[in-house]
Amino acid sequence: MNKKIITTTAIAGILLLLLAVLPASAAIQATSVEIRGTVYNDAPGEIITSWDANNFAGFWYDLKGNLKSESLTITPGLIGVTDRTIDDPTGLNYTAIRQLKGYKVNSSGGKTVTDGLDNTGAVVAAGTHYAVVGWQAEKYIALKGDAKKLVKQVLEQGSTDKKTLTIGETWDIGDGWTLMAQSIDAKASPRQAWLVLSKDGVKLEDEVVQNGNVFVYKKDIGGKSDVPLFVTYIDSVFAGATSDMVQLKYTWAVSTSVLEIKNGQTYGVMEVTDAQASHITLKNKDTAVTLDQDSTVDIMGNLKFKVADSSTLRFYPMVEYVIGEGVAEVPPVDEKPPVDDKPPVDEKPPVDEKPPVDDKPPVDDKPPVDDKPPAEEVPPAEEETPTPGFEALFAIGGLLAVAYFVLRKK
Amino acid sequence: MNKKIITTTAIAGILLLLLAVLPASAAIQATSVEIRGTVYNDAPGEIITSWDANNFAGFWYDLKGNLKSESLTITPGLIGVTDRTIDDPTGLNYTAIRQLKGYKVNSSGGKTVTDGLDNTGAVVAAGTHYAVVGWQAEKYIALKGDAKKLVKQVLEQGSTDKKTLTIGETWDIGDGWTLMAQSIDAKASPRQAWLVLSKDGVKLEDEVVQNGNVFVYKKDIGGKSDVPLFVTYIDSVFAGATSDMVQLKYTWAVSTSVLEIKNGQTYGVMEVTDAQASHITLKNKDTAVTLDQDSTVDIMGNLKFKVADSSTLRFYPMVEYVIGEGVAEVPPVDEKPPVDDKPPVDEKPPVDEKPPVDDKPPVDDKPPVDDKPPAEEVPPAEEETPTPGFEALFAIGGLLAVAYFVLRKK
């Protein structure tokens, strides 16, 4: 009888909990934001047939350097009062040019990145710049300055951002990149930090970096050798009485999933007609684009024309960000795969790298307990854990109720 | 002993469940989308000091009617190479003008809305239009065409959208509005539907509407009498062998939370200097606005200037949409309350309305079982329930595990 009561109350609690959890989850709503360009309106002075980052905020723009990459142009005179069709093969033109942007570790930190670019786009030993390409209204990094080999940026710390890692702590940087602070050597001068960089759970490199120095991880990827994929800077190494830590700045990381762009590939209604290291050009080579009244016309990727429900030809280019539960900060690329080409190459990290011998650490990893902490307050470690949602609170509440019922019968 | 095992396994299950629920909730990420206007750049030909919906996509724009409402202007010549300050009292100007838009029930359905507007903005018995104002980069409806009395739009069904309600079903329209299909009268000609409109759980009106007719709910609100707040159209009344239903089109609903705008109110750095039924003007009357290098400068609400980290004066106006867990489709208004005025009046529905006498329904609410269904397929009722998130699945899985342990010991 007693057991039956326990079972009954437990099941009642479970059912209550289910009721509590489900509506809370169901309340999470997706939503969308549309970014439109300047309107083409078939009226004097309102015929707009060319868009760049200045009149279409969907295209990538860098305010600090006043950098623009993309432009979309309809050949003038093709469309008008009686003609809603952008004829192939050259009516619609899209060009993405490469732009050079300074690494923050250089522009703010005064250090360089080995095998980065100079301010003309050439690969140099003491690199100061990397290359950015706006591609289908999203920001990409061009590997070694080649606009035909694109990866997404995973992280760029702002010029005043700092990441604090206590010893043993792992930083989940995104896209599978993790950085662990293994230990510090406070007796060396300057002090040193032992960092362990991993990708997708596989250790790539143990690196001992002096305070004030840069750690660059390079790899052969996308047919390019020694591509800088991860950059960070040791801003401080702190040896405390009970715990040690390092602080990192100017961290910069890119994805290892490479989008390779080649002549003849098609994206939506567009075909790549000129793929160069410095720029990519696409045209609607085989597809006429008709701007039907009250329609949304796919161009490529997230890039679309939205046409008015009006007998007057009126439309704008736009991108839509659909954002909801568990979506990362980059909008999803809703793109048809290139017709005549391989899918983007996802370069796996080498799995045959030997782990470092653990009983011979390169530095003394015991905390130097006799070191005095610096007089200044140590900033608290940055909080990385988001607050659990309401559904978790409901779940915990329900579980405590079940536990209460169960224990009361004991 | 047996009980102890039950308790132990139950608690172990609970702990496992907690572990399962917490990370799943923590994985839900917020994200943001910035919409920028055309850049002011201190270079020849790039001095932009005026923005409207055409060069700043944050401002409301209606593509069908080519309607714009807002403009933001910096008095020309005020800022430049050596001057980053937009002086008060008239350096920064914001104007929102009222625009008239056709009710879909009129433009697509050919019906009118009592006490709506005509195409000049006058209130008429057979209304065809309503008034829209872009206010702080969001769309608002102007009550009876008065730009000083603004409410958010809750719903506007597209011209081809249909909502199917089976008898007894309640439609959650948003912002507390619900519409329930009480019953149909299939013997009347034309057929009739009995609809029950409620707001915040309080029944406002029982309305019997003929097929092909419009139901308009009006109320005194914000100092205006007989304001149309809810409009819907009966597109079809269907009497089936086992269940009846109605289909609704052109449904249009607004919030009852009224934002009243008056001369002298301040919003951010701006003050209302001219509040008219047809337009609202604000100026930075008491606050000079300085465009400091590498800063984001609040104007009002979500409206901001973003200034380049550059010695050249370069900036753009922008709004940011921060979207994440459980956020509705309208971005939150992050606005300081007007300094010298009352907060927006949230008009509560009258609670003293008597419920209709239930034993005397205005129509015969038994399903007419002898009616033949129409030959055409009835469209399925629209799916309104979102899929539960992963955290709910984890929770259910954990609970089933607990239930299994508990029951196994029985």
PDB file of N, CA and C in Angstrom, chain A residues 2-3 7 14 17-18 21 25-29 31 33 36 38-39 41 53-54 57 59 61 63-64 66 306-309 314 323 325 327-329 386 388-389 391-392 396 399 407 409, chain B residues 2-3 7 14 17-18 21-22 25-26 28-29 31 33 36 38-39 41 53-54 57 59 61 63-64 66 306-309 314 323 325-329 386 389 391-392 396 399 407 409:
ATOM      1  N   ASN A   2       1.871   1.207   0.894  1.00  0.00           N
ATOM      2  CA  ASN A   2       2.758   2.345   0.983  1.00  0.00           C
ATOM      3  C   ASN A   2       3.485   2.562  -0.341  1.00  0.00           C
ATOM      4  N   LYS A   3       3.936   1.455  -0.906  1.00  0.00           N
ATOM      5  CA  LYS A   3       4.638   1.550  -2.188  1.00  0.00           C
ATOM      6  C   LYS A   3       3.714   2.106  -3.263  1.00  0.00           C
ATOM      7  N   THR A   7       4.305   5.269  -5.641  1.00  0.00           N
ATOM      8  CA  THR A   7       4.231   5.217  -7.095  1.00  0.00           C
ATOM      9  C   THR A   7       3.227   6.236  -7.618  1.00  0.00           C
ATOM     10  N   ILE A  14       5.237  13.409 -11.891  1.00  0.00           N
ATOM     11  CA  ILE A  14       5.805  13.361 -13.239  1.00  0.00           C
ATOM     12  C   ILE A  14       4.860  14.004 -14.242  1.00  0.00           C
ATOM     13  N   LEU A  17       4.888  17.636 -13.862  1.00  0.00           N
ATOM     14  CA  LEU A  17       6.136  18.163 -14.380  1.00  0.00           C
ATOM     15  C   LEU A  17       6.084  18.257 -15.902  1.00  0.00           C
ATOM     16  N   LEU A  18       5.517  17.224 -16.531  1.00  0.00           N
ATOM     17  CA  LEU A  18       5.388  17.255 -17.989  1.00  0.00           C
ATOM     18  C   LEU A  18       4.573  18.470 -18.406  1.00  0.00           C
ATOM     19  N   VAL A  21       6.729  21.546 -18.020  1.00  0.00           N
ATOM     20  CA  VAL A  21       7.849  21.703 -18.955  1.00  0.00           C
ATOM     21  C   VAL A  21       7.355  22.032 -20.354  1.00  0.00           C
ATOM     22  N   SER A  25       8.490  25.305 -22.929  1.00  0.00           N
ATOM     23  CA  SER A  25       9.276  25.155 -24.146  1.00  0.00           C
ATOM     24  C   SER A  25       8.517  25.682 -25.349  1.00  0.00           C
ATOM     25  N   ALA A  26       7.204  25.420 -25.365  1.00  0.00           N
ATOM     26  CA  ALA A  26       6.404  25.834 -26.513  1.00  0.00           C
ATOM     27  C   ALA A  26       6.357  27.352 -26.637  1.00  0.00           C
ATOM     28  N   ALA A  27       6.645  28.062 -25.546  1.00  0.00           N
ATOM     29  CA  ALA A  27       6.564  29.524 -25.577  1.00  0.00           C
ATOM     30  C   ALA A  27       7.735  30.156 -26.316  1.00  0.00           C
ATOM     31  N   ILE A  28       8.765  29.374 -26.610  1.00  0.00           N
ATOM     32  CA  ILE A  28       9.915  29.929 -27.323  1.00  0.00           C
ATOM     33  C   ILE A  28       9.523  30.184 -28.765  1.00  0.00           C
ATOM     34  N   GLN A  29       9.582  31.413 -29.175  1.00  0.00           N
ATOM     35  CA  GLN A  29       9.095  31.757 -30.503  1.00  0.00           C
ATOM     36  C   GLN A  29      10.242  32.097 -31.437  1.00  0.00           C
ATOM     37  N   THR A  31      11.454  34.160 -34.781  1.00  0.00           N
ATOM     38  CA  THR A  31      11.050  35.441 -35.344  1.00  0.00           C
ATOM     39  C   THR A  31      11.999  35.761 -36.489  1.00  0.00           C
ATOM     40  N   VAL A  33      13.834  38.976 -39.081  1.00  0.00           N
ATOM     41  CA  VAL A  33      14.113  40.378 -39.366  1.00  0.00           C
ATOM     42  C   VAL A  33      14.528  40.468 -40.826  1.00  0.00           C
ATOM     43  N   ARG A  36      16.206  45.439 -45.937  1.00  0.00           N
ATOM     44  CA  ARG A  36      15.931  45.760 -47.338  1.00  0.00           C
ATOM     45  C   ARG A  36      16.907  46.814 -47.847  1.00  0.00           C
ATOM     46  N   THR A  38      17.584  50.020 -50.813  1.00  0.00           N
ATOM     47  CA  THR A  38      16.805  51.132 -51.352  1.00  0.00           C
ATOM     48  C   THR A  38      15.874  50.616 -52.445  1.00  0.00           C
ATOM     49  N   VAL A  39      14.671  51.190 -52.495  1.00  0.00           N
ATOM     50  CA  VAL A  39      13.611  50.697 -53.367  1.00  0.00           C
ATOM     51  C   VAL A  39      13.811  51.177 -54.801  1.00  0.00           C
ATOM     52  N   ASN A  41      11.642  52.154 -57.735  1.00  0.00           N
ATOM     53  CA  ASN A  41      10.242  52.500 -57.973  1.00  0.00           C
ATOM     54  C   ASN A  41      10.152  53.110 -59.355  1.00  0.00           C
ATOM     55  N   ALA A  53      26.941  48.236 -50.200  1.00  0.00           N
ATOM     56  CA  ALA A  53      26.714  48.303 -48.752  1.00  0.00           C
ATOM     57  C   ALA A  53      26.182  49.659 -48.319  1.00  0.00           C
ATOM     58  N   ASN A  54      26.263  50.656 -49.197  1.00  0.00           N
ATOM     59  CA  ASN A  54      25.813  51.989 -48.817  1.00  0.00           C
ATOM     60  C   ASN A  54      24.302  52.153 -48.901  1.00  0.00           C
ATOM     61  N   ALA A  57      21.772  47.572 -46.563  1.00  0.00           N
ATOM     62  CA  ALA A  57      22.443  47.228 -45.312  1.00  0.00           C
ATOM     63  C   ALA A  57      22.601  45.724 -45.130  1.00  0.00           C
ATOM     64  N   PHE A  59      24.314  43.940 -47.169  1.00  0.00           N
ATOM     65  CA  PHE A  59      25.698  43.680 -47.570  1.00  0.00           C
ATOM     66  C   PHE A  59      26.649  44.053 -46.439  1.00  0.00           C
ATOM     67  N   TYR A  61      29.552  45.512 -44.252  1.00  0.00           N
ATOM     68  CA  TYR A  61      30.204  46.815 -44.209  1.00  0.00           C
ATOM     69  C   TYR A  61      31.035  46.894 -42.944  1.00  0.00           C
ATOM     70  N   LEU A  63      32.629  49.591 -40.520  1.00  0.00           N
ATOM     71  CA  LEU A  63      32.559  51.032 -40.249  1.00  0.00           C
ATOM     72  C   LEU A  63      33.933  51.621 -39.962  1.00  0.00           C
ATOM     73  N   LYS A  64      34.759  50.883 -39.206  1.00  0.00           N
ATOM     74  CA  LYS A  64      36.062  51.431 -38.817  1.00  0.00           C
ATOM     75  C   LYS A  64      36.899  51.775 -40.049  1.00  0.00           C
ATOM     76  N   ASN A  66      35.686  51.769 -43.230  1.00  0.00           N
ATOM     77  CA  ASN A  66      34.828  52.175 -44.350  1.00  0.00           C
ATOM     78  C   ASN A  66      34.980  51.189 -45.512  1.00  0.00           C
ATOM     79  N   LYS A 306      12.187  41.485 -53.356  1.00  0.00           N
ATOM     80  CA  LYS A 306      10.791  41.475 -52.927  1.00  0.00           C
ATOM     81  C   LYS A 306      10.047  42.473 -53.799  1.00  0.00           C
ATOM     82  N   VAL A 307       8.992  42.005 -54.468  1.00  0.00           N
ATOM     83  CA  VAL A 307       8.305  42.813 -55.471  1.00  0.00           C
ATOM     84  C   VAL A 307       6.927  43.202 -54.951  1.00  0.00           C
ATOM     85  N   ALA A 308       6.555  44.473 -55.174  1.00  0.00           N
ATOM     86  CA  ALA A 308       5.297  45.007 -54.642  1.00  0.00           C
ATOM     87  C   ALA A 308       4.089  44.357 -55.298  1.00  0.00           C
ATOM     88  N   ASP A 309       3.014  44.256 -54.514  1.00  0.00           N
ATOM     89  CA  ASP A 309       1.704  43.871 -55.034  1.00  0.00           C
ATOM     90  C   ASP A 309       1.088  45.128 -55.648  1.00  0.00           C
ATOM     91  N   ARG A 314       7.844  47.900 -58.621  1.00  0.00           N
ATOM     92  CA  ARG A 314       8.480  48.443 -57.418  1.00  0.00           C
ATOM     93  C   ARG A 314       9.023  47.266 -56.625  1.00  0.00           C
ATOM     94  N   ILE A 323      15.466  33.750 -36.955  1.00  0.00           N
ATOM     95  CA  ILE A 323      16.220  33.483 -35.741  1.00  0.00           C
ATOM     96  C   ILE A 323      15.295  32.878 -34.713  1.00  0.00           C
ATOM     97  N   GLU A 325      15.184  29.342 -31.632  1.00  0.00           N
ATOM     98  CA  GLU A 325      15.783  28.543 -30.583  1.00  0.00           C
ATOM     99  C   GLU A 325      17.132  27.973 -31.016  1.00  0.00           C
ATOM    100  N   VAL A 327      19.931  29.049 -32.242  1.00  0.00           N
ATOM    101  CA  VAL A 327      20.605  29.398 -33.481  1.00  0.00           C
ATOM    102  C   VAL A 327      21.852  30.214 -33.159  1.00  0.00           C
ATOM    103  N   ALA A 328      22.932  29.936 -33.842  1.00  0.00           N
ATOM    104  CA  ALA A 328      24.175  30.651 -33.593  1.00  0.00           C
ATOM    105  C   ALA A 328      24.085  32.064 -34.150  1.00  0.00           C
ATOM    106  N   GLU A 329      25.151  32.850 -33.954  1.00  0.00           N
ATOM    107  CA  GLU A 329      25.070  34.268 -34.286  1.00  0.00           C
ATOM    108  C   GLU A 329      25.127  34.542 -35.782  1.00  0.00           C
ATOM    109  N   PRO A 386      25.152  30.982 -19.567  1.00  0.00           N
ATOM    110  CA  PRO A 386      23.890  31.711 -19.614  1.00  0.00           C
ATOM    111  C   PRO A 386      22.961  31.221 -18.500  1.00  0.00           C
ATOM    112  N   PRO A 388      19.868  29.591 -16.930  1.00  0.00           N
ATOM    113  CA  PRO A 388      18.943  28.609 -17.483  1.00  0.00           C
ATOM    114  C   PRO A 388      17.577  29.233 -17.720  1.00  0.00           C
ATOM    115  N   GLY A 389      16.866  28.712 -18.710  1.00  0.00           N
ATOM    116  CA  GLY A 389      15.568  29.272 -19.066  1.00  0.00           C
ATOM    117  C   GLY A 389      14.506  28.883 -18.057  1.00  0.00           C
ATOM    118  N   GLU A 391      12.017  27.020 -18.480  1.00  0.00           N
ATOM    119  CA  GLU A 391      11.633  25.616 -18.510  1.00  0.00           C
ATOM    120  C   GLU A 391      12.488  24.803 -17.554  1.00  0.00           C
ATOM    121  N   ALA A 392      13.770  25.202 -17.398  1.00  0.00           N
ATOM    122  CA  ALA A 392      14.628  24.494 -16.452  1.00  0.00           C
ATOM    123  C   ALA A 392      14.130  24.726 -15.031  1.00  0.00           C
ATOM    124  N   ILE A 396      13.051  21.909 -12.467  1.00  0.00           N
ATOM    125  CA  ILE A 396      13.659  21.733 -11.151  1.00  0.00           C
ATOM    126  C   ILE A 396      12.574  21.750 -10.081  1.00  0.00           C
ATOM    127  N   LEU A 399      10.731  18.522 -10.100  1.00  0.00           N
ATOM    128  CA  LEU A 399      11.553  17.433  -9.580  1.00  0.00           C
ATOM    129  C   LEU A 399      11.634  17.499  -8.067  1.00  0.00           C
ATOM    130  N   LEU A 407      10.280  11.234  -0.632  1.00  0.00           N
ATOM    131  CA  LEU A 407      10.988  11.171   0.647  1.00  0.00           C
ATOM    132  C   LEU A 407      10.016  11.184   1.827  1.00  0.00           C
ATOM    133  N   LYS A 409       7.336   9.707   2.171  1.00  0.00           N
ATOM    134  CA  LYS A 409       6.778   8.381   2.411  1.00  0.00           C
ATOM    135  C   LYS A 409       7.791   7.425   3.012  1.00  0.00           C
TER     136      LYS A 409
ATOM    137  N   ASN B   2      13.449  -1.946   0.529  1.00  0.00           N
ATOM    138  CA  ASN B   2      12.901  -1.749  -0.807  1.00  0.00           C
ATOM    139  C   ASN B   2      12.580  -0.280  -1.047  1.00  0.00           C
ATOM    140  N   LYS B   3      11.987   0.322  -0.032  1.00  0.00           N
ATOM    141  CA  LYS B   3      11.652   1.744  -0.154  1.00  0.00           C
ATOM    142  C   LYS B   3      12.903   2.589  -0.343  1.00  0.00           C
ATOM    143  N   THR B   7      13.741   5.175  -3.273  1.00  0.00           N
ATOM    144  CA  THR B   7      14.121   6.566  -3.050  1.00  0.00           C
ATOM    145  C   THR B   7      15.449   6.876  -3.723  1.00  0.00           C
ATOM    146  N   ILE B  14      16.450  11.827 -10.675  1.00  0.00           N
ATOM    147  CA  ILE B  14      16.208  13.267 -10.621  1.00  0.00           C
ATOM    148  C   ILE B  14      17.488  14.040 -10.904  1.00  0.00           C
ATOM    149  N   LEU B  17      18.322  13.849 -14.450  1.00  0.00           N
ATOM    150  CA  LEU B  17      17.405  14.681 -15.210  1.00  0.00           C
ATOM    151  C   LEU B  17      17.821  16.144 -15.133  1.00  0.00           C
ATOM    152  N   LEU B  18      18.232  16.565 -13.933  1.00  0.00           N
ATOM    153  CA  LEU B  18      18.694  17.942 -13.781  1.00  0.00           C
ATOM    154  C   LEU B  18      19.865  18.211 -14.718  1.00  0.00           C
ATOM    155  N   VAL B  21      18.528  18.492 -18.239  1.00  0.00           N
ATOM    156  CA  VAL B  21      17.718  19.670 -18.562  1.00  0.00           C
ATOM    157  C   VAL B  21      18.573  20.927 -18.637  1.00  0.00           C
ATOM    158  N   LEU B  22      19.516  21.076 -17.702  1.00  0.00           N
ATOM    159  CA  LEU B  22      20.224  22.356 -17.626  1.00  0.00           C
ATOM    160  C   LEU B  22      21.046  22.688 -18.872  1.00  0.00           C
ATOM    161  N   SER B  25      18.860  23.766 -21.859  1.00  0.00           N
ATOM    162  CA  SER B  25      18.331  25.125 -21.802  1.00  0.00           C
ATOM    163  C   SER B  25      19.430  26.142 -22.058  1.00  0.00           C
ATOM    164  N   ALA B  26      20.619  25.856 -21.514  1.00  0.00           N
ATOM    165  CA  ALA B  26      21.717  26.804 -21.658  1.00  0.00           C
ATOM    166  C   ALA B  26      22.138  26.949 -23.116  1.00  0.00           C
ATOM    167  N   ILE B  28      20.305  27.469 -25.643  1.00  0.00           N
ATOM    168  CA  ILE B  28      19.501  28.436 -26.396  1.00  0.00           C
ATOM    169  C   ILE B  28      20.218  29.771 -26.413  1.00  0.00           C
ATOM    170  N   GLN B  29      20.561  30.233 -27.576  1.00  0.00           N
ATOM    171  CA  GLN B  29      21.371  31.441 -27.665  1.00  0.00           C
ATOM    172  C   GLN B  29      20.549  32.618 -28.158  1.00  0.00           C
ATOM    173  N   THR B  31      20.574  36.260 -30.074  1.00  0.00           N
ATOM    174  CA  THR B  31      21.379  36.797 -31.163  1.00  0.00           C
ATOM    175  C   THR B  31      20.816  38.153 -31.531  1.00  0.00           C
ATOM    176  N   VAL B  33      20.451  41.358 -34.694  1.00  0.00           N
ATOM    177  CA  VAL B  33      20.604  41.818 -36.065  1.00  0.00           C
ATOM    178  C   VAL B  33      20.562  43.338 -36.037  1.00  0.00           C
ATOM    179  N   ARG B  36      21.369  49.112 -40.471  1.00  0.00           N
ATOM    180  CA  ARG B  36      22.022  50.420 -40.518  1.00  0.00           C
ATOM    181  C   ARG B  36      21.478  51.248 -41.681  1.00  0.00           C
ATOM    182  N   THR B  38      22.320  54.552 -44.498  1.00  0.00           N
ATOM    183  CA  THR B  38      23.451  54.967 -45.319  1.00  0.00           C
ATOM    184  C   THR B  38      24.445  55.744 -44.458  1.00  0.00           C
ATOM    185  N   VAL B  39      25.736  55.527 -44.738  1.00  0.00           N
ATOM    186  CA  VAL B  39      26.803  56.060 -43.900  1.00  0.00           C
ATOM    187  C   VAL B  39      27.059  57.538 -44.201  1.00  0.00           C
ATOM    188  N   ASN B  41      30.004  59.906 -44.239  1.00  0.00           N
ATOM    189  CA  ASN B  41      31.463  59.816 -44.223  1.00  0.00           C
ATOM    190  C   ASN B  41      32.010  61.176 -44.598  1.00  0.00           C
ATOM    191  N   ALA B  53      12.928  56.157 -44.959  1.00  0.00           N
ATOM    192  CA  ALA B  53      12.827  54.711 -45.176  1.00  0.00           C
ATOM    193  C   ALA B  53      13.575  54.268 -46.426  1.00  0.00           C
ATOM    194  N   ASN B  54      13.942  55.225 -47.283  1.00  0.00           N
ATOM    195  CA  ASN B  54      14.612  54.855 -48.526  1.00  0.00           C
ATOM    196  C   ASN B  54      16.096  54.574 -48.328  1.00  0.00           C
ATOM    197  N   ALA B  57      16.807  51.299 -43.679  1.00  0.00           N
ATOM    198  CA  ALA B  57      15.809  50.227 -43.677  1.00  0.00           C
ATOM    199  C   ALA B  57      15.243  49.961 -42.291  1.00  0.00           C
ATOM    200  N   PHE B  59      13.637  52.204 -40.664  1.00  0.00           N
ATOM    201  CA  PHE B  59      12.361  52.918 -40.666  1.00  0.00           C
ATOM    202  C   PHE B  59      11.304  52.097 -41.394  1.00  0.00           C
ATOM    203  N   TYR B  61       8.450  50.854 -43.768  1.00  0.00           N
ATOM    204  CA  TYR B  61       8.152  51.082 -45.179  1.00  0.00           C
ATOM    205  C   TYR B  61       7.107  50.085 -45.619  1.00  0.00           C
ATOM    206  N   LEU B  63       5.737  48.380 -48.929  1.00  0.00           N
ATOM    207  CA  LEU B  63       6.106  48.221 -50.339  1.00  0.00           C
ATOM    208  C   LEU B  63       4.899  48.337 -51.255  1.00  0.00           C
ATOM    209  N   LYS B  64       3.770  47.760 -50.833  1.00  0.00           N
ATOM    210  CA  LYS B  64       2.596  47.766 -51.711  1.00  0.00           C
ATOM    211  C   LYS B  64       2.170  49.193 -52.054  1.00  0.00           C
ATOM    212  N   ASN B  66       4.019  51.955 -51.320  1.00  0.00           N
ATOM    213  CA  ASN B  66       5.180  52.850 -51.360  1.00  0.00           C
ATOM    214  C   ASN B  66       5.057  53.925 -50.280  1.00  0.00           C
ATOM    215  N   LYS B 306      25.827  54.920 -34.697  1.00  0.00           N
ATOM    216  CA  LYS B 306      27.039  54.148 -34.435  1.00  0.00           C
ATOM    217  C   LYS B 306      28.192  54.890 -35.107  1.00  0.00           C
ATOM    218  N   VAL B 307      29.207  55.226 -34.324  1.00  0.00           N
ATOM    219  CA  VAL B 307      30.281  56.091 -34.807  1.00  0.00           C
ATOM    220  C   VAL B 307      31.561  55.270 -34.948  1.00  0.00           C
ATOM    221  N   ALA B 308      32.284  55.497 -36.053  1.00  0.00           N
ATOM    222  CA  ALA B 308      33.482  54.715 -36.366  1.00  0.00           C
ATOM    223  C   ALA B 308      34.605  54.988 -35.380  1.00  0.00           C
ATOM    224  N   ASP B 309      35.415  53.956 -35.147  1.00  0.00           N
ATOM    225  CA  ASP B 309      36.666  54.096 -34.411  1.00  0.00           C
ATOM    226  C   ASP B 309      37.701  54.639 -35.393  1.00  0.00           C
ATOM    227  N   ARG B 314      32.708  59.443 -39.150  1.00  0.00           N
ATOM    228  CA  ARG B 314      31.973  58.494 -39.991  1.00  0.00           C
ATOM    229  C   ARG B 314      30.987  57.774 -39.090  1.00  0.00           C
ATOM    230  N   ILE B 323      17.158  39.268 -30.344  1.00  0.00           N
ATOM    231  CA  ILE B 323      16.123  38.254 -30.435  1.00  0.00           C
ATOM    232  C   ILE B 323      16.618  36.986 -29.784  1.00  0.00           C
ATOM    233  N   GLU B 325      15.268  33.792 -26.658  1.00  0.00           N
ATOM    234  CA  GLU B 325      14.287  32.898 -26.067  1.00  0.00           C
ATOM    235  C   GLU B 325      13.003  33.641 -25.718  1.00  0.00           C
ATOM    236  N   GLY B 326      11.899  33.154 -26.242  1.00  0.00           N
ATOM    237  CA  GLY B 326      10.594  33.616 -25.799  1.00  0.00           C
ATOM    238  C   GLY B 326      10.289  35.063 -26.109  1.00  0.00           C
ATOM    239  N   VAL B 327      10.903  35.610 -27.151  1.00  0.00           N
ATOM    240  CA  VAL B 327      10.643  37.000 -27.488  1.00  0.00           C
ATOM    241  C   VAL B 327       9.590  37.056 -28.589  1.00  0.00           C
ATOM    242  N   ALA B 328       8.667  37.972 -28.468  1.00  0.00           N
ATOM    243  CA  ALA B 328       7.608  38.089 -29.467  1.00  0.00           C
ATOM    244  C   ALA B 328       8.162  38.695 -30.747  1.00  0.00           C
ATOM    245  N   GLU B 329       7.304  38.837 -31.760  1.00  0.00           N
ATOM    246  CA  GLU B 329       7.793  39.231 -33.078  1.00  0.00           C
ATOM    247  C   GLU B 329       8.162  40.701 -33.163  1.00  0.00           C
ATOM    248  N   PRO B 386       3.747  24.951 -31.701  1.00  0.00           N
ATOM    249  CA  PRO B 386       5.149  24.744 -32.053  1.00  0.00           C
ATOM    250  C   PRO B 386       5.657  23.423 -31.485  1.00  0.00           C
ATOM    251  N   GLY B 389      10.845  21.996 -27.537  1.00  0.00           N
ATOM    252  CA  GLY B 389      12.291  22.039 -27.714  1.00  0.00           C
ATOM    253  C   GLY B 389      12.957  20.776 -27.195  1.00  0.00           C
ATOM    254  N   GLU B 391      14.938  20.483 -24.752  1.00  0.00           N
ATOM    255  CA  GLU B 391      14.961  20.354 -23.302  1.00  0.00           C
ATOM    256  C   GLU B 391      13.731  19.602 -22.817  1.00  0.00           C
ATOM    257  N   ALA B 392      12.596  19.791 -23.515  1.00  0.00           N
ATOM    258  CA  ALA B 392      11.396  19.069 -23.121  1.00  0.00           C
ATOM    259  C   ALA B 392      11.594  17.576 -23.369  1.00  0.00           C
ATOM    260  N   ILE B 396      11.320  14.703 -20.643  1.00  0.00           N
ATOM    261  CA  ILE B 396      10.399  13.571 -20.751  1.00  0.00           C
ATOM    262  C   ILE B 396      11.173  12.267 -20.619  1.00  0.00           C
ATOM    263  N   LEU B 399      12.112  11.686 -17.069  1.00  0.00           N
ATOM    264  CA  LEU B 399      10.948  11.339 -16.258  1.00  0.00           C
ATOM    265  C   LEU B 399      10.531   9.900 -16.501  1.00  0.00           C
ATOM    266  N   LEU B 407       8.459   2.109 -10.891  1.00  0.00           N
ATOM    267  CA  LEU B 407       7.477   1.054 -11.135  1.00  0.00           C
ATOM    268  C   LEU B 407       8.111  -0.332 -11.049  1.00  0.00           C
ATOM    269  N   LYS B 409      10.164  -1.432  -9.018  1.00  0.00           N
ATOM    270  CA  LYS B 409      10.300  -1.877  -7.631  1.00  0.00           C
ATOM    271  C   LYS B 409       8.967  -2.243  -7.012  1.00  0.00           C
TER     272      LYS B 409
END
